[in-house]
PDB file of C-alpha atoms in Angstrom:
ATOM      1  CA  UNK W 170     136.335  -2.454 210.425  1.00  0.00           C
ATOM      2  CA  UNK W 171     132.928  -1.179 209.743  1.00  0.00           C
ATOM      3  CA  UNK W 172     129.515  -3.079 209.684  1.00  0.00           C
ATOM      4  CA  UNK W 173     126.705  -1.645 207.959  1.00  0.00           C
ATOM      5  CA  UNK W 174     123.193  -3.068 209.474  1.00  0.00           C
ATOM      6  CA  UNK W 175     120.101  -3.175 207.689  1.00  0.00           C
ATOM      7  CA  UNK W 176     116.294  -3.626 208.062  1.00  0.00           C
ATOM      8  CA  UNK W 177     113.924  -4.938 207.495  1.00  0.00           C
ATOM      9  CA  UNK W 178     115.850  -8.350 205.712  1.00  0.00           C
ATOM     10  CA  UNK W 179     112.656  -8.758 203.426  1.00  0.00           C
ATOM     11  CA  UNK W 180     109.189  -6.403 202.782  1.00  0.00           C
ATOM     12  CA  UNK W 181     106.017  -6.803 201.294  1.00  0.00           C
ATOM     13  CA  UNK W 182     104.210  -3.356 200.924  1.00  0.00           C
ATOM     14  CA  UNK W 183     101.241  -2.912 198.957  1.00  0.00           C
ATOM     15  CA  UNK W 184     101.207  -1.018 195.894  1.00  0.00           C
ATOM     16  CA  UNK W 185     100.399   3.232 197.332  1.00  0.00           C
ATOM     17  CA  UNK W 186     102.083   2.309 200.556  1.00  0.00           C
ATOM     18  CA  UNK W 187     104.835   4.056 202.562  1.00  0.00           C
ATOM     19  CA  UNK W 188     108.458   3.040 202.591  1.00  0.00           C
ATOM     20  CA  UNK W 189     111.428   3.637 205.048  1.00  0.00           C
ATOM     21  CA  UNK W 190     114.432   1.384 205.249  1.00  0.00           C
ATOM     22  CA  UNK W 191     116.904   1.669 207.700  1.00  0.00           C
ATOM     23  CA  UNK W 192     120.632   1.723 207.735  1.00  0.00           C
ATOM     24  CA  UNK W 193     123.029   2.321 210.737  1.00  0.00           C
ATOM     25  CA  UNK W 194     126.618   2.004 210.760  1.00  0.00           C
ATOM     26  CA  UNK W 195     129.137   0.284 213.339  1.00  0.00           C
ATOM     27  CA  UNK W 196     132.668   1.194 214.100  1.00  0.00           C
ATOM     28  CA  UNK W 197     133.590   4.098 212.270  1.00  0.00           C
ATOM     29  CA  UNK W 198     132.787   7.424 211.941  1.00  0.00           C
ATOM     30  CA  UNK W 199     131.887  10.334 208.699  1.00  0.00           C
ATOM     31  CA  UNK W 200     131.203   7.307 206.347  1.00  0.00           C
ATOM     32  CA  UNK W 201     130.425   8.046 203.239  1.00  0.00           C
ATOM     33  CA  UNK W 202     126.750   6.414 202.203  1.00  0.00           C
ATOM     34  CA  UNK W 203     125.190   4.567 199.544  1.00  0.00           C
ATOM     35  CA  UNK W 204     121.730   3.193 198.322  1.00  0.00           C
ATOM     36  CA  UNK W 205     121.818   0.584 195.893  1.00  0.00           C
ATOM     37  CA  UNK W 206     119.037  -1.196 194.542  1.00  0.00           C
ATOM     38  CA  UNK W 207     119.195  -4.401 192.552  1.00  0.00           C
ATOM     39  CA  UNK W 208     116.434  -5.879 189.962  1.00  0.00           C
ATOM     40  CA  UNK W 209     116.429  -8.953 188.562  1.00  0.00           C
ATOM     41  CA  UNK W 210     119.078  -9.552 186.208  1.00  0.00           C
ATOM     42  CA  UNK W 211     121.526  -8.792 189.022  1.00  0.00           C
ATOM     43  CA  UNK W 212     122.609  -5.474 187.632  1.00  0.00           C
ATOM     44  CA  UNK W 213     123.316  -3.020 191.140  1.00  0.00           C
ATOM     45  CA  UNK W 214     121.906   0.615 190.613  1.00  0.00           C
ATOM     46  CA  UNK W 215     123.215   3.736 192.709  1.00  0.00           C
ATOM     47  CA  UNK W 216     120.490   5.343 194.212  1.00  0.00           C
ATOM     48  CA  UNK W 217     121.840   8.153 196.748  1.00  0.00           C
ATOM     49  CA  UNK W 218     124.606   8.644 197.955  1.00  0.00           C
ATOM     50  CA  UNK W 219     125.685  10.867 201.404  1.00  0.00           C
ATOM     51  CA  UNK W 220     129.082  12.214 202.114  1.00  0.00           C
ATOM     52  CA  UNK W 221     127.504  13.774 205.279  1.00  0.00           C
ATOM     53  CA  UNK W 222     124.800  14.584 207.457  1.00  0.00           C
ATOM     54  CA  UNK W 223     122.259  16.286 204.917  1.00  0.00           C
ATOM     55  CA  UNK W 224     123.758  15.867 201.933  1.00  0.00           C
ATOM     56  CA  UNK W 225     122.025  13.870 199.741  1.00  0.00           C
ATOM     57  CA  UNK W 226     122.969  13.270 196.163  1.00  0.00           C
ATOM     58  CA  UNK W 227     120.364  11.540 193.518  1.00  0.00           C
ATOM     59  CA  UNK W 228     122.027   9.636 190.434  1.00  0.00           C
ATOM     60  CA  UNK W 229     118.241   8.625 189.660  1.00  0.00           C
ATOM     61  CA  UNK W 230     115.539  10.686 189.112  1.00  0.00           C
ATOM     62  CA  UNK W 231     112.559   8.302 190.808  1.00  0.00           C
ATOM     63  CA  UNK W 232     109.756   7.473 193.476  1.00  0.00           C
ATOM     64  CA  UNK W 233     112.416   7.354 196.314  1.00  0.00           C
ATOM     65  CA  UNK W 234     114.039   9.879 198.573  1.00  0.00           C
ATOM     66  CA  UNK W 235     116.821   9.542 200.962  1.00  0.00           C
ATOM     67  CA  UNK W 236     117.693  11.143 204.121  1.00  0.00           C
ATOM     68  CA  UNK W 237     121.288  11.220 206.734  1.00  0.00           C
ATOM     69  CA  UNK W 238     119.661  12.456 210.135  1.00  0.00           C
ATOM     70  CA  UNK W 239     122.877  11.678 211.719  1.00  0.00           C
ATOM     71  CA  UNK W 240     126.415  10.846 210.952  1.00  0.00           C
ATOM     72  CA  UNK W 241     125.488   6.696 210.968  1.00  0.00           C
ATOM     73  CA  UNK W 242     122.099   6.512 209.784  1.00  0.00           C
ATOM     74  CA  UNK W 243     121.127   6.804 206.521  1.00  0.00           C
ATOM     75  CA  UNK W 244     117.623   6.045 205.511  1.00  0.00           C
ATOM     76  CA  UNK W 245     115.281   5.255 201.899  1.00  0.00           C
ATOM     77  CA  UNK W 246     111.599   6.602 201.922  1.00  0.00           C
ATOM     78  CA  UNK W 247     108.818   7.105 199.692  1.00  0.00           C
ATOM     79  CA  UNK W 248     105.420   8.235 199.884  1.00  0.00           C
ATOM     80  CA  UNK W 249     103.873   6.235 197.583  1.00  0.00           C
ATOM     81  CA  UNK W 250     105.601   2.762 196.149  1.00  0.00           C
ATOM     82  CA  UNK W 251     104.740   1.207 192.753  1.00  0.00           C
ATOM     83  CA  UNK W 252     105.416  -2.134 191.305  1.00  0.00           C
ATOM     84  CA  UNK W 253     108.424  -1.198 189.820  1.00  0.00           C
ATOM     85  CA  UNK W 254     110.065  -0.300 193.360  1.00  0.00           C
ATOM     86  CA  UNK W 255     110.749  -3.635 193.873  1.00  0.00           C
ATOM     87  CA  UNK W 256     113.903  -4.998 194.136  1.00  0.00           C
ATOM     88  CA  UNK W 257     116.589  -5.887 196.290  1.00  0.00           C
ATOM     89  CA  UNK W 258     117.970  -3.053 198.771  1.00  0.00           C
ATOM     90  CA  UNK W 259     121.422  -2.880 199.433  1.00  0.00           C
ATOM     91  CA  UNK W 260     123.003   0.195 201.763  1.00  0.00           C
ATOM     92  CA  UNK W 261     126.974   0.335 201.411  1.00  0.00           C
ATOM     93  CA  UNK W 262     129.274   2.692 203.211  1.00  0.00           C
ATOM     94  CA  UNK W 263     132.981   3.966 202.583  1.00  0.00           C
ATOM     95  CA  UNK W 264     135.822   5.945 205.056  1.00  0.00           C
ATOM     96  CA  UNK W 265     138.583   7.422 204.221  1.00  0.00           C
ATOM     97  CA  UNK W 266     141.502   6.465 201.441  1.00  0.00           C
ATOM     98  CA  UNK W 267     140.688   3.075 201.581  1.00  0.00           C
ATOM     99  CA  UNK W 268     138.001   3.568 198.562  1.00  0.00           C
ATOM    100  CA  UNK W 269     136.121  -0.032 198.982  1.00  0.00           C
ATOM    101  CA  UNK W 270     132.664   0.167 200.110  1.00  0.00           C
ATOM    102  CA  UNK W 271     131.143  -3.099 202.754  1.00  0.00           C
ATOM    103  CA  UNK W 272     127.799  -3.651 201.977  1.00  0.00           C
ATOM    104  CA  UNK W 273     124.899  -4.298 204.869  1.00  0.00           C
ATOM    105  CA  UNK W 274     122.846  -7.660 204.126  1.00  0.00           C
ATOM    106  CA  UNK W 275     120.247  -6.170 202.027  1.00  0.00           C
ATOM    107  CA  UNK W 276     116.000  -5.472 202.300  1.00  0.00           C
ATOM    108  CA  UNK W 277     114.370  -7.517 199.402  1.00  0.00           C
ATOM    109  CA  UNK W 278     111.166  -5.528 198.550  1.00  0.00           C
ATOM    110  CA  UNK W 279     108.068  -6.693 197.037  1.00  0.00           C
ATOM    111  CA  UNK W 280     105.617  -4.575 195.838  1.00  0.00           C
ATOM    112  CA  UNK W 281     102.096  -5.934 194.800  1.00  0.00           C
TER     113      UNK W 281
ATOM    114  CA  UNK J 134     132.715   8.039 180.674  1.00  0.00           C
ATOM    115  CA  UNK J 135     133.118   5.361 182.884  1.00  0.00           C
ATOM    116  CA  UNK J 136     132.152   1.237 182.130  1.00  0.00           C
ATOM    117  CA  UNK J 137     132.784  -1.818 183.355  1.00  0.00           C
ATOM    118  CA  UNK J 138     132.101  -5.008 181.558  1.00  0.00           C
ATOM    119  CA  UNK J 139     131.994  -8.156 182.349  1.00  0.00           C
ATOM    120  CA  UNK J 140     131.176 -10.426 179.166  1.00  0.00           C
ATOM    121  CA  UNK J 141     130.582 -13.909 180.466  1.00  0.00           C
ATOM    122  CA  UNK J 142     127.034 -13.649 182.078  1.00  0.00           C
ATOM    123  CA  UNK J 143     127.181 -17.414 182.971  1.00  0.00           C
ATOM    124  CA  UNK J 144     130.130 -19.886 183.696  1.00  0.00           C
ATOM    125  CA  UNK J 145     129.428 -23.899 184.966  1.00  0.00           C
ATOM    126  CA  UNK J 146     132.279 -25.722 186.162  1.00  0.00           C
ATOM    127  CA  UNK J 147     132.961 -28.735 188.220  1.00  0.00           C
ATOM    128  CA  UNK J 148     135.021 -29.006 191.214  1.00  0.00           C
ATOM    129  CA  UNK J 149     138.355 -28.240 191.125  1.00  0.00           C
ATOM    130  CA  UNK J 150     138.666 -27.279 188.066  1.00  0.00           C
ATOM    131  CA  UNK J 151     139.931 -23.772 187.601  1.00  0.00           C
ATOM    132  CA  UNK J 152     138.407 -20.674 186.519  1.00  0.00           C
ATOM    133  CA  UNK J 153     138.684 -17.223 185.170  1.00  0.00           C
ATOM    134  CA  UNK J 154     136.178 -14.338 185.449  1.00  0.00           C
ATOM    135  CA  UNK J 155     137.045 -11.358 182.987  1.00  0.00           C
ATOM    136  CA  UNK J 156     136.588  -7.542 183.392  1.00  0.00           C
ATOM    137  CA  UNK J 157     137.545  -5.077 181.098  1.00  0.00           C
ATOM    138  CA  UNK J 158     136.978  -1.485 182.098  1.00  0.00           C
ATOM    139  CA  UNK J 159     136.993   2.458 180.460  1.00  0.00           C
ATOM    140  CA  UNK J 160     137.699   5.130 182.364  1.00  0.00           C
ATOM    141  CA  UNK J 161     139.870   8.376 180.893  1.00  0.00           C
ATOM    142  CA  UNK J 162     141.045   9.327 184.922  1.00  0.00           C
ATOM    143  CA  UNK J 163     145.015   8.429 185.331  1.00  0.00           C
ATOM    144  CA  UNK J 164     143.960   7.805 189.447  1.00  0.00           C
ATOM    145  CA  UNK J 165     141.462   4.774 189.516  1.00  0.00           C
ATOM    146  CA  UNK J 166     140.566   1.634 191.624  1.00  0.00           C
ATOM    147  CA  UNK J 167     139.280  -1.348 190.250  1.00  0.00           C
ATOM    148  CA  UNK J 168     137.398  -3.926 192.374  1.00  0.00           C
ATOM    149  CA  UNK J 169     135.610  -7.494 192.861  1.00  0.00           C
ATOM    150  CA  UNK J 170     133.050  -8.160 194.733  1.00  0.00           C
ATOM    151  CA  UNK J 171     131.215 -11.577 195.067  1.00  0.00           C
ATOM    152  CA  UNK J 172     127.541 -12.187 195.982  1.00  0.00           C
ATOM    153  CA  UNK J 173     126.565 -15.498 197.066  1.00  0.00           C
ATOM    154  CA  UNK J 174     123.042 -16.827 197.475  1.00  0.00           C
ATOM    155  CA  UNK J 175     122.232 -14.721 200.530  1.00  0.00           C
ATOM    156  CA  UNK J 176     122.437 -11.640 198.918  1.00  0.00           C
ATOM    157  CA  UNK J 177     125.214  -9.372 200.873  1.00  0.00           C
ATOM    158  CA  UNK J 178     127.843  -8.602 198.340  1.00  0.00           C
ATOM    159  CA  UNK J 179     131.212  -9.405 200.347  1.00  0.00           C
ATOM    160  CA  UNK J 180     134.474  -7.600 198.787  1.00  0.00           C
ATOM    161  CA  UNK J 181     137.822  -9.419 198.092  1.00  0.00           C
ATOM    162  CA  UNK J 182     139.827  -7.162 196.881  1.00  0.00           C
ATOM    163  CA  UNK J 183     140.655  -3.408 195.151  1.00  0.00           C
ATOM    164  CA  UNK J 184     143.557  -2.774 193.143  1.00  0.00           C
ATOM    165  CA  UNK J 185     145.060   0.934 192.638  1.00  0.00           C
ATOM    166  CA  UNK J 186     145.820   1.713 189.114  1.00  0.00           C
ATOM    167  CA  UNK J 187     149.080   2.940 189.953  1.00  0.00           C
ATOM    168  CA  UNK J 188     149.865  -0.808 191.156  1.00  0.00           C
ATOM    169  CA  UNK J 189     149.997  -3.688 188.353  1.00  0.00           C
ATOM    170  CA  UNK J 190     151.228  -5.919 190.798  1.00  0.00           C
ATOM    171  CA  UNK J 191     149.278  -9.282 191.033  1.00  0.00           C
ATOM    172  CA  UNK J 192     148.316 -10.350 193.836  1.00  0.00           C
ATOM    173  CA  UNK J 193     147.130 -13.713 195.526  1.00  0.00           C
ATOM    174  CA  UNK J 194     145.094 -14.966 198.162  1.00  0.00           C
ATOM    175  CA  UNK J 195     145.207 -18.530 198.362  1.00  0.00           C
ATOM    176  CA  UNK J 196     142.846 -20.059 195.680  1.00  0.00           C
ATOM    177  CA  UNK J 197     142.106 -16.557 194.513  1.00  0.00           C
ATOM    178  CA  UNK J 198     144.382 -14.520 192.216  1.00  0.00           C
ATOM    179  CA  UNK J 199     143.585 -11.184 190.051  1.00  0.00           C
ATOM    180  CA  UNK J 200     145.537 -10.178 187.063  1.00  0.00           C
ATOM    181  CA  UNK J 201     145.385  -6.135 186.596  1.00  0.00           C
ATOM    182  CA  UNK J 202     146.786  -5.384 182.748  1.00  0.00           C
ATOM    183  CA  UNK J 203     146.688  -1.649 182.305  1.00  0.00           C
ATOM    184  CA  UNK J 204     147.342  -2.083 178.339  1.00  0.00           C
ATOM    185  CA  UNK J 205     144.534  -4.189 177.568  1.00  0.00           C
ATOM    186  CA  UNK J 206     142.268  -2.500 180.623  1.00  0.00           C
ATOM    187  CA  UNK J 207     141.750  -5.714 182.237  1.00  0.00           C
ATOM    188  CA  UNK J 208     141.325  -7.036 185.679  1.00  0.00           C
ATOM    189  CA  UNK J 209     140.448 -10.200 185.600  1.00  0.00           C
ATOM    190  CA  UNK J 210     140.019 -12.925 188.331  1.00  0.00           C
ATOM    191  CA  UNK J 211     140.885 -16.400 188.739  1.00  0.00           C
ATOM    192  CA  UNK J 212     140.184 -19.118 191.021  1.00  0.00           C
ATOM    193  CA  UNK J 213     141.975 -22.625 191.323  1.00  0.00           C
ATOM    194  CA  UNK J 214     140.716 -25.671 192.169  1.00  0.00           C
ATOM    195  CA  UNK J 215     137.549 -24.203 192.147  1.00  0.00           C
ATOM    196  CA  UNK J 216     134.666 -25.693 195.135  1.00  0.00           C
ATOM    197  CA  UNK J 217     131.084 -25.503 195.471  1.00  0.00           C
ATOM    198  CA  UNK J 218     131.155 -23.192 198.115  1.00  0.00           C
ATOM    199  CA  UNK J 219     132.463 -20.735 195.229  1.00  0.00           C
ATOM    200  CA  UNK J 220     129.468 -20.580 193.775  1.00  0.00           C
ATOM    201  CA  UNK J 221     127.979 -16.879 193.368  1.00  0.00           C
ATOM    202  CA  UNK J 222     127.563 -13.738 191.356  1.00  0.00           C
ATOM    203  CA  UNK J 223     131.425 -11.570 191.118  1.00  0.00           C
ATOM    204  CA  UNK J 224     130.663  -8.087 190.582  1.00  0.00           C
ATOM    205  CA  UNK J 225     134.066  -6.167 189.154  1.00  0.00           C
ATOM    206  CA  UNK J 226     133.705  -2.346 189.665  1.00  0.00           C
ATOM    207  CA  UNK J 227     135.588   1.068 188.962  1.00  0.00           C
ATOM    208  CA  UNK J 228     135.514   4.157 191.052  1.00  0.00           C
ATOM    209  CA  UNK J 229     137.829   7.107 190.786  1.00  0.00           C
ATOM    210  CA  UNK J 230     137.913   7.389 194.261  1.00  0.00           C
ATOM    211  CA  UNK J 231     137.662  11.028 195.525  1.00  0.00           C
ATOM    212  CA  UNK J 232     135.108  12.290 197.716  1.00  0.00           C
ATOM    213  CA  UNK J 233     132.449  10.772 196.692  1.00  0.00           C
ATOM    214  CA  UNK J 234     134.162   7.658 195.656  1.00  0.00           C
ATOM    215  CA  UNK J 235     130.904   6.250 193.625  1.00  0.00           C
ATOM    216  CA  UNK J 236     131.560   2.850 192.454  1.00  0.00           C
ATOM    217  CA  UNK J 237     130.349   1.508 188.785  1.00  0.00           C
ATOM    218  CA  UNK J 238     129.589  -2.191 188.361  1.00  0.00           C
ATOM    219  CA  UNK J 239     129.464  -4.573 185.952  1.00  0.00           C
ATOM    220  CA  UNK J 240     126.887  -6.481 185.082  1.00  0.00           C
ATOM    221  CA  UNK J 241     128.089  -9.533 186.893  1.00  0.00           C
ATOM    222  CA  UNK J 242     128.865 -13.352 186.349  1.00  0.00           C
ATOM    223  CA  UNK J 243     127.017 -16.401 187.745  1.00  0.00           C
ATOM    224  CA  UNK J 244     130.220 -18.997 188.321  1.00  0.00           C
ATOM    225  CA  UNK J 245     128.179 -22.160 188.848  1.00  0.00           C
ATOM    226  CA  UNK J 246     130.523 -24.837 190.245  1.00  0.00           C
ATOM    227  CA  UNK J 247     128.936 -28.604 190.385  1.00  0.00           C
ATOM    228  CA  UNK J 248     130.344 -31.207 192.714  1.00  0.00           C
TER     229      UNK J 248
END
């Protein structure tokens, strides 16, 4: 089964700062991808997804961007964060017919 | 378009008592898959279980159980003899699958058991 590893587990950035999150995969291979983010109130957004190297699809017009250099990576950047980037990161990937998607153990992000 | 709801935002309950998480769901796509995830304290959202919507079978997992009702667009969960180590948020979600297989999720319910 597959393993989804994330970091860093939590993040304070200051408000203007950079942001890249990491997220590898373990034991399998052409996952599809997924950024998540959750606020407070627990509701979990889609942020990008990936169904392979390059392809990046946005459901949210925003301050992030994501990027797949290679088949098990899949990573969340922006230039420039604002308060209301913070939230709780969670990367998720999916194979084959099997539909459910594992989730990796999250980046909680603090802006200030 | 495609919703998932899950009306009960909170739900206390002491130990061992049993209880029952609802989802109802809209979706106008024959092929579907209906899931439940839960998220305890930590944070990582662990899955339990999907369910095809060309299977009403229900299905059991020792204290867990999930009742899929295609007429009233239900899948709801139950746990028996509930413990404290089931407290968490359950997340019930809908994805049509294909290759993109996006997942939509509820809103989610805080099951609060007390010893």
């Amino acid at each position: 089964s597959q393993t989804i590893h994330q970091w860093p587990a939590t993040l304070v950035q200051p408000v203007g700062s950079p942001l890249s999150l990491e997220c590898t995969v373990e034991g399998t291979s052409n996952p599809n991808l997924y950024w998540y983010r959750q606020a407070a109130g627990r509701g979990l957004q889609l942020l990008f997804y990936s169904v392979g190297i390059g392809q990046i699809s946005s459901e949210v017009p925003q301050n992030l961007s994501a990027s797949r250099p290679q088949d098990r990576q899949f990573i969340l950047s922006s230039k420039k964060l604002l308060l209301s980037d913070s939230g709780f990161y969670l990367c998720a990937g999916s194979t084959g017919s099997s539909y459910e998607q594992y989730f990796g153990p999250g980046t909680r992000l603090t802006v200030t | 378009a495609q919703k998932v709801t899950q009306a009960q935002t909170e739900i206390s309950v002491v130990e061992k008592e049993d209880v029952t998480l609802d989802c109802v769901y809209e979706t106008r796509d024959t092929t579907y898959y209906l899931f439940w995830y839960k998220q305890p304290p930590s944070g990582e959202l662990v899955f339990l279980i999907r369910r095809n919507s060309f299977d009403e079978q229900n299905e059991i997992s020792g204290r867990y159980s999930w009742n899929f009702q295609k007429s009233t667009s239900s899948f709801n969960f139950t746990i028996t003899a509930s413990q404290v180590v089931d407290s968490a948020v359950y997340f019930c979600a809908l994805s049509e699958g294909g290759a993109t297989n996006k997942l939509i999720f509820g809103t989610g319910t805080l099951l609060a058991v007390q010893p």
